[in-house]
Coordinates of C-alpha atoms (C1' of nucleotides) in Angstrom, one line a residue:
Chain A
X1 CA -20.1 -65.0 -76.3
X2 CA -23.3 -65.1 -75.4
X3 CA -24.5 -67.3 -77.7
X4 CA -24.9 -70.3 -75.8
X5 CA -27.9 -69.1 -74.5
X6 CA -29.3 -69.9 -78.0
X7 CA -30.1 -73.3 -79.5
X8 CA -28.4 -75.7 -81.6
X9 CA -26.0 -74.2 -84.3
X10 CA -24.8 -71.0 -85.2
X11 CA -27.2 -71.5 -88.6
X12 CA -29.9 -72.5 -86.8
X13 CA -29.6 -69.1 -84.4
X14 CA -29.5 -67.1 -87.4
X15 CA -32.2 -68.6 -89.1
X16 CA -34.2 -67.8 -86.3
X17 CA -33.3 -64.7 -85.9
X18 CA -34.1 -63.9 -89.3
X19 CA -37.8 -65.2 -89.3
X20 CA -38.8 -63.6 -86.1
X21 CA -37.7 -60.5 -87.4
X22 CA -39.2 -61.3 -90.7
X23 CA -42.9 -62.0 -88.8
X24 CA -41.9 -59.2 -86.8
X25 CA -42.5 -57.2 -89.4
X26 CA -38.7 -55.5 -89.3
X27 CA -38.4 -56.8 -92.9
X28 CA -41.4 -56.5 -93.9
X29 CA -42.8 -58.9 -97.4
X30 CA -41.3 -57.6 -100.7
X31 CA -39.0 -55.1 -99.1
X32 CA -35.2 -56.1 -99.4
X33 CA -32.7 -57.6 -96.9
X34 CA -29.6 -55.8 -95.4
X35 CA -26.6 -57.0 -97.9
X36 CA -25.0 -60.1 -97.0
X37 CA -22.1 -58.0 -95.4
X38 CA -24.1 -56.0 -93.3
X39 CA -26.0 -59.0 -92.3
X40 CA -23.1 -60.8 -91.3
X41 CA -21.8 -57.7 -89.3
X42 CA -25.1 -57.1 -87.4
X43 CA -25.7 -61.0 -86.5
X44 CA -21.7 -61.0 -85.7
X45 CA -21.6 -65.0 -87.3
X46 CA -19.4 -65.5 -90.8
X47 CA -20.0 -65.2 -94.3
X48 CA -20.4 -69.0 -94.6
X49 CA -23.0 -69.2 -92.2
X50 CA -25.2 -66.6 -92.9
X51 CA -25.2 -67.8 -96.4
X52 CA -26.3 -71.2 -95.0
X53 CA -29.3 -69.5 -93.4
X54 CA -30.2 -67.8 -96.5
X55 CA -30.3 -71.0 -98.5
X56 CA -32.4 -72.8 -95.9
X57 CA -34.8 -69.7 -96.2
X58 CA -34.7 -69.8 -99.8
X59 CA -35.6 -73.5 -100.0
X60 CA -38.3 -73.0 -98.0
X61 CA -39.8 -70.0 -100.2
X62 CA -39.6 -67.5 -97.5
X63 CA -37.0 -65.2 -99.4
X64 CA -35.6 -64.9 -103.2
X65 CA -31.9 -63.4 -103.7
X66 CA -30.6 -62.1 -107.2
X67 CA -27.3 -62.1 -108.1
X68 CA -26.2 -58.1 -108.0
X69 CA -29.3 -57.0 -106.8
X70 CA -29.9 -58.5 -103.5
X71 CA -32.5 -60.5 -101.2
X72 CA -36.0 -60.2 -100.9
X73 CA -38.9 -61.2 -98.8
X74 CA -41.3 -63.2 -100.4
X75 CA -44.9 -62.1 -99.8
X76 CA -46.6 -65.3 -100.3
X77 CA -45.8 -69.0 -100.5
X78 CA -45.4 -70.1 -103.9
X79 CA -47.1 -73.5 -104.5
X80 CA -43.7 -74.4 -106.3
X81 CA -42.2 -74.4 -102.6
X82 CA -45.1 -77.2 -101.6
X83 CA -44.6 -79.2 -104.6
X84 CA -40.4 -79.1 -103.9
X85 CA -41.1 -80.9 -101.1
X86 CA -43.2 -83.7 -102.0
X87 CA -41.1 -84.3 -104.9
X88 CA -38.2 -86.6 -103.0
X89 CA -41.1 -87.7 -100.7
X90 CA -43.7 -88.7 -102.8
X91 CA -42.3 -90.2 -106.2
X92 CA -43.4 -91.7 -109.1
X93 CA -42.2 -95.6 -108.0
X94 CA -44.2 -95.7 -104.7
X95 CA -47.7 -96.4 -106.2
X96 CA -48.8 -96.5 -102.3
X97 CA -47.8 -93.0 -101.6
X98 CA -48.7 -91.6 -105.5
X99 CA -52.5 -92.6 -104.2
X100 CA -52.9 -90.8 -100.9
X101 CA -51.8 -87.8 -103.1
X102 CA -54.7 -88.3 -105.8
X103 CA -56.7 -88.9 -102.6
X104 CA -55.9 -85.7 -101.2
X105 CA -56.2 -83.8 -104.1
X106 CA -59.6 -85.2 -103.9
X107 CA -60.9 -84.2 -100.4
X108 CA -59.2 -80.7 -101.1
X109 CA -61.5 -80.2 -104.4
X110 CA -64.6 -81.2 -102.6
X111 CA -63.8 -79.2 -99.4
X112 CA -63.4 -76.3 -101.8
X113 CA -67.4 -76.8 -102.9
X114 CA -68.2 -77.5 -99.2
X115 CA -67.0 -73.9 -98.2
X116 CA -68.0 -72.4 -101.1
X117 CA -71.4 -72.9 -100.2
X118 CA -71.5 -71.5 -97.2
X119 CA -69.6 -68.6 -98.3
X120 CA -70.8 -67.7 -101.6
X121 CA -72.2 -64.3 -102.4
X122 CA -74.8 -63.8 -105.3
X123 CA -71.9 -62.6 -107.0
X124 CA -70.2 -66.0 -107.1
X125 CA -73.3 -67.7 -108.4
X126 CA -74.0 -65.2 -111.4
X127 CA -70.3 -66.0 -112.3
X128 CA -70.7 -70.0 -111.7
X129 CA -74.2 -69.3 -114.0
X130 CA -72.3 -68.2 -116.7
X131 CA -69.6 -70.6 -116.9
X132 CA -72.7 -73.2 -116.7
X133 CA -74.7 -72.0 -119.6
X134 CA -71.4 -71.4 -121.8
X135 CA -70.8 -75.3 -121.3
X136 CA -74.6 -76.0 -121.7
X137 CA -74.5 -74.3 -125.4
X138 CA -74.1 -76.2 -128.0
X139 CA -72.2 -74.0 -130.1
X140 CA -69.2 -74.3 -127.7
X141 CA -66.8 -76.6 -128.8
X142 CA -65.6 -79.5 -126.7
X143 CA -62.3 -78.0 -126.1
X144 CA -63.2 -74.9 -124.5
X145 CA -65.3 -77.4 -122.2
X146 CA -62.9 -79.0 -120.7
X147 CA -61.5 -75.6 -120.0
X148 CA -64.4 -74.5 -118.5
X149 CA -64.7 -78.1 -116.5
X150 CA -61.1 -76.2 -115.0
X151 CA -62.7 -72.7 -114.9
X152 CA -65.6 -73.7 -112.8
X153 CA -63.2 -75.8 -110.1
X154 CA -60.9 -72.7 -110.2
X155 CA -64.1 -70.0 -109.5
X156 CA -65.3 -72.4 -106.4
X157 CA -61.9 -71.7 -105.1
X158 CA -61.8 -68.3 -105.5
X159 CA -65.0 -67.9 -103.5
X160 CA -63.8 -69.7 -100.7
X161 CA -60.1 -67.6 -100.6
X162 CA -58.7 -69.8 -98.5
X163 CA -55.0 -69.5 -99.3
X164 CA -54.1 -72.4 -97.9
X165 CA -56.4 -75.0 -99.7
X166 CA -55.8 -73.1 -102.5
X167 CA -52.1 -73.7 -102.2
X168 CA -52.1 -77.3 -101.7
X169 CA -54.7 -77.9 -104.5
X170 CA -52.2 -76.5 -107.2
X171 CA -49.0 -77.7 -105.5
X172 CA -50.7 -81.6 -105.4
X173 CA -52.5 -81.2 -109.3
X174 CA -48.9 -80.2 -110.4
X175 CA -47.2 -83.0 -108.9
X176 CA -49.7 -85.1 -109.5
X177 CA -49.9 -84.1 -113.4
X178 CA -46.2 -85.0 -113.6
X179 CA -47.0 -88.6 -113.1
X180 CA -50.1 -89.0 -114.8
X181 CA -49.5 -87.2 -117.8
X182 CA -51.0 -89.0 -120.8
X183 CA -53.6 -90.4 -119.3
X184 CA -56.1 -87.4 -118.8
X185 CA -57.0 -86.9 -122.7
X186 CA -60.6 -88.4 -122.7
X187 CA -61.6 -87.7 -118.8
X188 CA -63.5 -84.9 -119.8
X189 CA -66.4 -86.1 -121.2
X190 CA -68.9 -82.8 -121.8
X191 CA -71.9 -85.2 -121.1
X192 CA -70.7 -86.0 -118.0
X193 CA -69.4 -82.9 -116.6
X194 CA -72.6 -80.9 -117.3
X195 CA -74.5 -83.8 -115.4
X196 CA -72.4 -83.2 -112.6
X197 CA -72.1 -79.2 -112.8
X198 CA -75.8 -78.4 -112.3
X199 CA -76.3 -80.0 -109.3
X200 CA -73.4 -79.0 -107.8
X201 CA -73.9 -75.3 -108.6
X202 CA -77.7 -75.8 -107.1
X203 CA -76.4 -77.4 -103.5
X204 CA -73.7 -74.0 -103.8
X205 CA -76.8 -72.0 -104.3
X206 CA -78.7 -73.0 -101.6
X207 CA -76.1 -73.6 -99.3
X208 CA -76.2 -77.0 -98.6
X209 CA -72.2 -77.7 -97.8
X210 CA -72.8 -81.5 -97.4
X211 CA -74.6 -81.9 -100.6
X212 CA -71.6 -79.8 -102.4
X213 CA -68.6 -82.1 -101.1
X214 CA -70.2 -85.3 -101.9
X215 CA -71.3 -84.3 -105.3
X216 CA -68.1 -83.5 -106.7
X217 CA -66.6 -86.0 -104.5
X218 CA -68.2 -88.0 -107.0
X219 CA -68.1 -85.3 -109.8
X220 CA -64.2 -86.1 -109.6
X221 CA -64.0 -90.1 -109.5
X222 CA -62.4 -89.7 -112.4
X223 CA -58.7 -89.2 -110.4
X224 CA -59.3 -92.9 -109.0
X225 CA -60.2 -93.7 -112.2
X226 CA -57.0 -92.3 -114.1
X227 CA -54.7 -93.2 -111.6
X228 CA -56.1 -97.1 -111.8
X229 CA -55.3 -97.1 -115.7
X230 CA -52.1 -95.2 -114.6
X231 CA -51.2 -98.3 -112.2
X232 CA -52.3 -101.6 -114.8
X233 CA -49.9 -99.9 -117.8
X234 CA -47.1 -99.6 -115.7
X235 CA -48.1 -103.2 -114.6
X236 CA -47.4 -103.8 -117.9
Chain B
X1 CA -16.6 -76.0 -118.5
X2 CA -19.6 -77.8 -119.5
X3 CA -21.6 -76.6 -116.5
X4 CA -23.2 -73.8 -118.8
X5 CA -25.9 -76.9 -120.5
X6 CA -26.4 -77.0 -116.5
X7 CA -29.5 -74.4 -115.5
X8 CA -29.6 -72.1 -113.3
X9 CA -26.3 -71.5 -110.1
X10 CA -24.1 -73.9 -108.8
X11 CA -25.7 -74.2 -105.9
X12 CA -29.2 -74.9 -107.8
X13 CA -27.2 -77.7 -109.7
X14 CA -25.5 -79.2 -106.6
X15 CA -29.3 -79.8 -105.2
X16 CA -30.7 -81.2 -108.4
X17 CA -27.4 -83.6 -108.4
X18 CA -28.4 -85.0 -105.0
X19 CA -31.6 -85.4 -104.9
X20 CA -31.7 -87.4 -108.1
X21 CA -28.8 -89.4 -106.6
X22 CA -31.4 -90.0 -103.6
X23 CA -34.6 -90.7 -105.9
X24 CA -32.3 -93.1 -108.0
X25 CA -31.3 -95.0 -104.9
X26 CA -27.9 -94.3 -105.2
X27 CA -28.0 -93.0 -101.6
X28 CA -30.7 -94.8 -100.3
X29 CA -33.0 -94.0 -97.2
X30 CA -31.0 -94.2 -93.7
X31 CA -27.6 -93.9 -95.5
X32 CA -24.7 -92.2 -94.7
X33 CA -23.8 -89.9 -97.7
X34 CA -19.7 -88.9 -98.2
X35 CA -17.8 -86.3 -96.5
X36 CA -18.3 -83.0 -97.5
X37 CA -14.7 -82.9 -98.6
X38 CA -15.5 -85.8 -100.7
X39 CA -18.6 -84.5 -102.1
X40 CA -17.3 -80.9 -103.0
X41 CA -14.2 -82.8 -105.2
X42 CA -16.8 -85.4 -106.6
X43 CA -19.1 -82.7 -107.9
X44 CA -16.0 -80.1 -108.5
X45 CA -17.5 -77.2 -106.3
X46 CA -16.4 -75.4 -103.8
X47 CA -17.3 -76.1 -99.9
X48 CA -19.5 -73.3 -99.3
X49 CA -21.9 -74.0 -102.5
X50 CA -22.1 -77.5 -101.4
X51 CA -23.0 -76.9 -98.0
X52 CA -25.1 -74.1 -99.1
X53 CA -27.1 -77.3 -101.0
X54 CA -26.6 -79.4 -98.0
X55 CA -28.5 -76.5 -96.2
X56 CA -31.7 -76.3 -98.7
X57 CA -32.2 -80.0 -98.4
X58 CA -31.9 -80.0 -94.9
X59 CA -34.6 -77.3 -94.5
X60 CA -36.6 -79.3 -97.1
X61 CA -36.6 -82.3 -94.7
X62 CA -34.6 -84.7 -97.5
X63 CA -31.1 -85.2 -94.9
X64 CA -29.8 -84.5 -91.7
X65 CA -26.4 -83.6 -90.8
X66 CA -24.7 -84.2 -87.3
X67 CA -21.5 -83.2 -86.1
X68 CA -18.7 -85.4 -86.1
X69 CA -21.1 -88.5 -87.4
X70 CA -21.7 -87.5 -90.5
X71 CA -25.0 -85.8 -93.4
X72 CA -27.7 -89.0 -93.8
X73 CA -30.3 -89.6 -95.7
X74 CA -33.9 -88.9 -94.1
X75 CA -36.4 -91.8 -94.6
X76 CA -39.8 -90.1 -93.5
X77 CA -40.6 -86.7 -94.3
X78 CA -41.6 -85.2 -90.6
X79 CA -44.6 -83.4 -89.6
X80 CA -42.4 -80.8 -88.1
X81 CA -40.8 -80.0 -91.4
X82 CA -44.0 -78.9 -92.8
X83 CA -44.7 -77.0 -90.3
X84 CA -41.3 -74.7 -90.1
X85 CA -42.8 -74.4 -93.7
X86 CA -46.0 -73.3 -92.3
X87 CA -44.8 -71.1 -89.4
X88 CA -43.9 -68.0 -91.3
X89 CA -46.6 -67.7 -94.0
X90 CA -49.3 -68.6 -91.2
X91 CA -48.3 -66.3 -88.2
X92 CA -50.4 -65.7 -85.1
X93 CA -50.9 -62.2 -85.9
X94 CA -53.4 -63.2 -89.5
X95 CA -56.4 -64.4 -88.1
X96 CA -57.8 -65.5 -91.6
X97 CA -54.9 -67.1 -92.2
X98 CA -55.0 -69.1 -89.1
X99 CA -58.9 -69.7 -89.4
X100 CA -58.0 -71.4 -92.7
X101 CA -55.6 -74.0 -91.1
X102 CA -58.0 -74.9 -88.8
X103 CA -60.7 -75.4 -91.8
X104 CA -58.4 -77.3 -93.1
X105 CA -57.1 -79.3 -90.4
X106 CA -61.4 -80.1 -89.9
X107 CA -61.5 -81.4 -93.2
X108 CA -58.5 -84.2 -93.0
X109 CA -59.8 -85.6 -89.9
X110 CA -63.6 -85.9 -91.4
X111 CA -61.8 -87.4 -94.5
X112 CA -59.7 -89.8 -92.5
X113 CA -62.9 -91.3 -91.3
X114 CA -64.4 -91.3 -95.0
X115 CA -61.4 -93.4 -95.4
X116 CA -61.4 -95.9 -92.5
X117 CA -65.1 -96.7 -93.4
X118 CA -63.5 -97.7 -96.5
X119 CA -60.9 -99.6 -95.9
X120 CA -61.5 -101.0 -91.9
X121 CA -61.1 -104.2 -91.4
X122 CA -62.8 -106.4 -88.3
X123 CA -59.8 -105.9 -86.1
X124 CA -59.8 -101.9 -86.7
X125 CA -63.4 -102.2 -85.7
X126 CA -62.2 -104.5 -82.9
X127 CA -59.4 -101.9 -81.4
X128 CA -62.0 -98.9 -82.0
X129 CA -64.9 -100.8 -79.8
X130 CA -62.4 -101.6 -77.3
X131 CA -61.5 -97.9 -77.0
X132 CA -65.4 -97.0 -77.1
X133 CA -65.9 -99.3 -74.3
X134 CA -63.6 -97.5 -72.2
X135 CA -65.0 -94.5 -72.5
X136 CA -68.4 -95.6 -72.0
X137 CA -67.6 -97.4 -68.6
X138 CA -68.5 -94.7 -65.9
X139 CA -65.2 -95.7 -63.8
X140 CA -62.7 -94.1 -66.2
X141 CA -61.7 -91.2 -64.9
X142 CA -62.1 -88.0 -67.3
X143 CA -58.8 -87.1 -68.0
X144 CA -58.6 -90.6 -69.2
X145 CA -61.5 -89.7 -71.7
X146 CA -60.4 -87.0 -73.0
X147 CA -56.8 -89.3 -73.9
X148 CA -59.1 -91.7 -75.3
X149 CA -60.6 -89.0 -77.7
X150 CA -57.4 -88.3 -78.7
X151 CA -57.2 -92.1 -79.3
X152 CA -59.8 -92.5 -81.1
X153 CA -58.8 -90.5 -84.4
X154 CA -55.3 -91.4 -84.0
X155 CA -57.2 -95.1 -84.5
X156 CA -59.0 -94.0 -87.5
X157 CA -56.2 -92.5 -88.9
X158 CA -54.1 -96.0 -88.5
X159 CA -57.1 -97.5 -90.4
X160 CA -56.0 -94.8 -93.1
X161 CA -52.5 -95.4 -93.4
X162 CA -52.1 -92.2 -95.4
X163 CA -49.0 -90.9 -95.0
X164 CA -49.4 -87.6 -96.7
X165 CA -52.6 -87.0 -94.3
X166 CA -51.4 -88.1 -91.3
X167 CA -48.4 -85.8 -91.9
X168 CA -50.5 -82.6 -92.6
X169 CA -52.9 -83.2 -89.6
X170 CA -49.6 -83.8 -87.3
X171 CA -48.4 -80.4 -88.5
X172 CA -51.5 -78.2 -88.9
X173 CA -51.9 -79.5 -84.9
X174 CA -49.0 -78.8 -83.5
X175 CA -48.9 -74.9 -85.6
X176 CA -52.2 -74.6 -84.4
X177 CA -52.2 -75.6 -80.5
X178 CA -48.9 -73.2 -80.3
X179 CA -51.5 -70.1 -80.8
X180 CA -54.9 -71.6 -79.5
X181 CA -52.8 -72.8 -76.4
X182 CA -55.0 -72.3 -73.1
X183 CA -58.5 -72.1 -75.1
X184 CA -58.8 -76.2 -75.3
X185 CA -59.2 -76.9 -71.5
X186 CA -62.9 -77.7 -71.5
X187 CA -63.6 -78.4 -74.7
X188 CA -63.5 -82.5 -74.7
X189 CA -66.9 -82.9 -72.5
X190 CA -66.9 -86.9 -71.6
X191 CA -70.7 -86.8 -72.4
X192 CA -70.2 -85.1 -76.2
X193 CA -67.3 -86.9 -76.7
X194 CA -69.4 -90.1 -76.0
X195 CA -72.3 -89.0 -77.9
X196 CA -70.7 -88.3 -81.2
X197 CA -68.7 -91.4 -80.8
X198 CA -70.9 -94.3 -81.0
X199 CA -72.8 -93.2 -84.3
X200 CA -68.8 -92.4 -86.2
X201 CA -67.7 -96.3 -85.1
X202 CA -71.5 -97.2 -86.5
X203 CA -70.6 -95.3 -90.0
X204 CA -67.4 -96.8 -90.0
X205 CA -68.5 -100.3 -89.3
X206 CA -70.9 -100.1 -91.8
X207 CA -68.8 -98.8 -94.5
X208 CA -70.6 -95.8 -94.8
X209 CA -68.4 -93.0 -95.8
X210 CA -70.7 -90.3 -96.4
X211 CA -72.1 -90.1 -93.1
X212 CA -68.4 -91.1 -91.3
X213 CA -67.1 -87.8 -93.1
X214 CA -70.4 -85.7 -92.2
X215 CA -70.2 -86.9 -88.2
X216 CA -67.1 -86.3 -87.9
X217 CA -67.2 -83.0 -89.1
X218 CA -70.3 -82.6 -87.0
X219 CA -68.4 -83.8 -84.0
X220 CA -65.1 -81.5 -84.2
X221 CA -67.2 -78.1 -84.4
X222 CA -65.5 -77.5 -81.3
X223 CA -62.7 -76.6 -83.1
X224 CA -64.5 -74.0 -84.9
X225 CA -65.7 -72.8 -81.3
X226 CA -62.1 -72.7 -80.0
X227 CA -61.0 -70.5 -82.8
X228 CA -63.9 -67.9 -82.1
X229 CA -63.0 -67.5 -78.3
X230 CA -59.5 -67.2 -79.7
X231 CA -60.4 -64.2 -81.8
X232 CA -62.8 -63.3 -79.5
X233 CA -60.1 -62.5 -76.3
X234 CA -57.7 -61.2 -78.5
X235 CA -60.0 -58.5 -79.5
X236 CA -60.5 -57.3 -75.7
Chain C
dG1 C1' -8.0 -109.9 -68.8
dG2 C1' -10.9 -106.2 -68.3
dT3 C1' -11.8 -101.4 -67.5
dT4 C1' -10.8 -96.8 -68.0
dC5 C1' -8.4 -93.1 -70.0
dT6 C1' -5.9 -90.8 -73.8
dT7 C1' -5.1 -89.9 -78.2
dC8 C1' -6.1 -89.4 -82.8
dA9 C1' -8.4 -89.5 -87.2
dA10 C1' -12.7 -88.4 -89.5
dT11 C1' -16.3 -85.2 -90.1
dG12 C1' -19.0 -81.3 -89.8
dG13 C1' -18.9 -76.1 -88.1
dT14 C1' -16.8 -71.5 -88.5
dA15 C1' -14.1 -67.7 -90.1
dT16 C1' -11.4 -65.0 -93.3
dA17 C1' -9.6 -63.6 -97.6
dT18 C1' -10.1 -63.2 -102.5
dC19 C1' -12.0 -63.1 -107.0
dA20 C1' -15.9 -63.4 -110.4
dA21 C1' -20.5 -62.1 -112.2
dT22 C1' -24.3 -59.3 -112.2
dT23 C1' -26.8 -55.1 -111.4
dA24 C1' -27.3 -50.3 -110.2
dT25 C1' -25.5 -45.8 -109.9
dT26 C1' -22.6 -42.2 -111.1
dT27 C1' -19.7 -39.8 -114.1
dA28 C1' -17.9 -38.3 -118.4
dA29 C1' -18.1 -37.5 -123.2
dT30 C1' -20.5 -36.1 -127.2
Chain D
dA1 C1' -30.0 -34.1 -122.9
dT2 C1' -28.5 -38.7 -124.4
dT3 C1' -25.4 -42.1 -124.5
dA4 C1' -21.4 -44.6 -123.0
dA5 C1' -18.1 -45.7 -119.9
dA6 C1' -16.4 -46.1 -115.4
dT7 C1' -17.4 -47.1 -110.6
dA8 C1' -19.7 -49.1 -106.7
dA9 C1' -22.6 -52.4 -104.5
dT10 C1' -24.1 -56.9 -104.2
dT11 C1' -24.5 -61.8 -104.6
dG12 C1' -21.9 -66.1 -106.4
dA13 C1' -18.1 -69.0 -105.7
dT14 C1' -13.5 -70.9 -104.3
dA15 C1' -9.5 -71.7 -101.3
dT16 C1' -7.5 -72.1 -97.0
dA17 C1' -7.0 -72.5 -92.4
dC18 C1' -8.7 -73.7 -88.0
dC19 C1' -12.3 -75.2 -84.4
dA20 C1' -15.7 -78.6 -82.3
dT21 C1' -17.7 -83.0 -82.0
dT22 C1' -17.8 -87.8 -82.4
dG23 C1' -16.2 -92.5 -82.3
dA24 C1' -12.8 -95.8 -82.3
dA25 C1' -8.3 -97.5 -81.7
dG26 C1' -4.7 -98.0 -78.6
dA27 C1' -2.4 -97.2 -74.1
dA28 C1' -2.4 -97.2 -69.3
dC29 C1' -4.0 -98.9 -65.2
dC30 C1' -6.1 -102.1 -61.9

DNA sequence: GGTTCTTCAATGGTATATCAATTATTTAAT
DNA sequence: ATTAAATAATTGATATACCATTGAAGAACC
């Protein structure tokens, strides 16, 4: 027995063991895991837990196992994973912690413009351009605005491609979204979001990062705004 | 056999049976929860599925078993959770990925001093002078400075009380000083550190976010600089 | 009486065996 | 050749037994 060389429990060891060689690159992402038995056999630890290790892996998105077909390495985080987490952490009761969230959904949205500016191709703007002038026409209706008010947010992201920010934008929105459902039907007011869209699109343009994040920091006031009305009706 | 109305396995149900148990408060914070042999007959599963549960909530952050004491309920969701979360999907070995975690962790310490200038009050301004002073007098030594840097945000980000950014800075620090690790040795110069100082305390006294946010980002460039020698020496 | 030691019960940790459910592969029949 | 059935491989789940750690109650000792 050698294995008091390792740390902490037998679990633990082999849920080590399994990430180093999963950033090793011995499984590499996508590809599929050695069965269960083979596993167990290789590692030399039981059934029970191997399975544990799995499940730890599994709950923190870095694998996905089928029943009869086997396990496999995920190849990216799944925002899902992110928003797991903050679930038991950051519920609906604690109106405290339900704020720093809207907060940090916040900074993330205008970091997003920040970096786009400084990164953005005359690709990205032709794109931004075109989502501007379809919500500048009159002909479109109000509904598709709001969905470009999402599209234009979503193509600011794309040109930054940072995964990360990325990830934490749609894990927070969707947790967020849970709570505040039913109080986001009038935020998009077309007026307002066209105000706030040309300038924006003209700091990304010429590159002015500080101009970007405070304009949509105040583009997106809104958040404050819904989670307030959120807060006084469950004063209620 | 009603667990067919149930989604998806056992284990899958177990989890959703305990953490709504934990969000309803039926096992509060700090609590001890039963035995495992009490909890398998309770639910009516077997041993391995519930500790297979117990396992994804323990990687999630939610409980924490010990041997021979018993499985209790976590009050605080730890910094070093989200960063096993982090660790595998934002290896050394990606330096984009990596370059995007230190973007990011640039962007919660600017908005932590967006915050404070918010919501200081005269004692945070009093605590953050005191630590100002400090460094200003010529008799502190430098290693002492460069503690008192440290100090300084760790200050702001009391003022913040934001428990969600505090956690992701916490965690986006400690995944990335394990990689830059021997690249931050000269990087807190007393006389930068002092110069970009004063004028964030002066944003922040005054209330002014904008320009708290902007200096801040201003004055952790270096981090930016570390990353680049980083990518620079691996290259050789 | 107080201190130390032993024992024991409770609890989590591990291992093995066994069966069920699902999927993929092979084989057989038409 | 196509389809259907049998077979194998794999994960899902349970039961049972035993080990390891912890803490407390009780015994032994001074």
């Amino acid at each position: 027995m050698e294995k008091m060389t390792e740390k902490g429990t037998t679990v633990d060891m082999v849920v080590s063991m399994l990430t180093e060689r999963i950033n090793k690159g011995d499984y590499s992402p996508g590809s599929k895991l050695p069965s269960e038995r083979k596993l167990q056999e290789e590692l030399g630890v039981g059934r029970l837990a191997l399975r544990e290790a799995l499940s730890r892996l599994n709950a923190l998105g870095i694998i996905e196992t089928s029943h009869g077909k086997g396990t496999f390495v995920q190849n990216r985080l799944q925002s899902s994973t992110i928003k797991n987490i903050l679930i038991p952490h950051f519920a609906l009761s604690d109106s405290k912690r339900l704020q720093e969230l809207v907060d940090a959904r916040a900074m993330i949205e205008s970091e997003i413009a920040g970096l786009a500016a400084q990164q953005r191709t005359k690709a990205d703007i032709r794109r931004l351009e075109m989502i501007l002038e379809q919500e500048v026409d009159s002909s479109t209706p109000s509904e598709l605005v709001a969905y470009l008010d999402l599209q234009f947010h979503q193509e600011l992201a794309l040109i930054v491609d940072n995964h990360f920010l990325v990830l934490m934008h749609e894990a927070l929105t969707a947790h967020i979204r849970t709570f505040l459902n039913g109080f986001v039907k009038s935020r998009n007011n077309p007026v307002e979001v066209l105000e706030a869209h040309r300038p924006i699109l003209e700091a990304v343009k010429r590159g002015d990062a500080e101009d970007a994040r405070s304009l949509v920091r105040l583009h997106i006031s809104y958040s404050r705004r819904d989670y307030e009305n959120f807060i006084e009706k469950t004063k209620e």
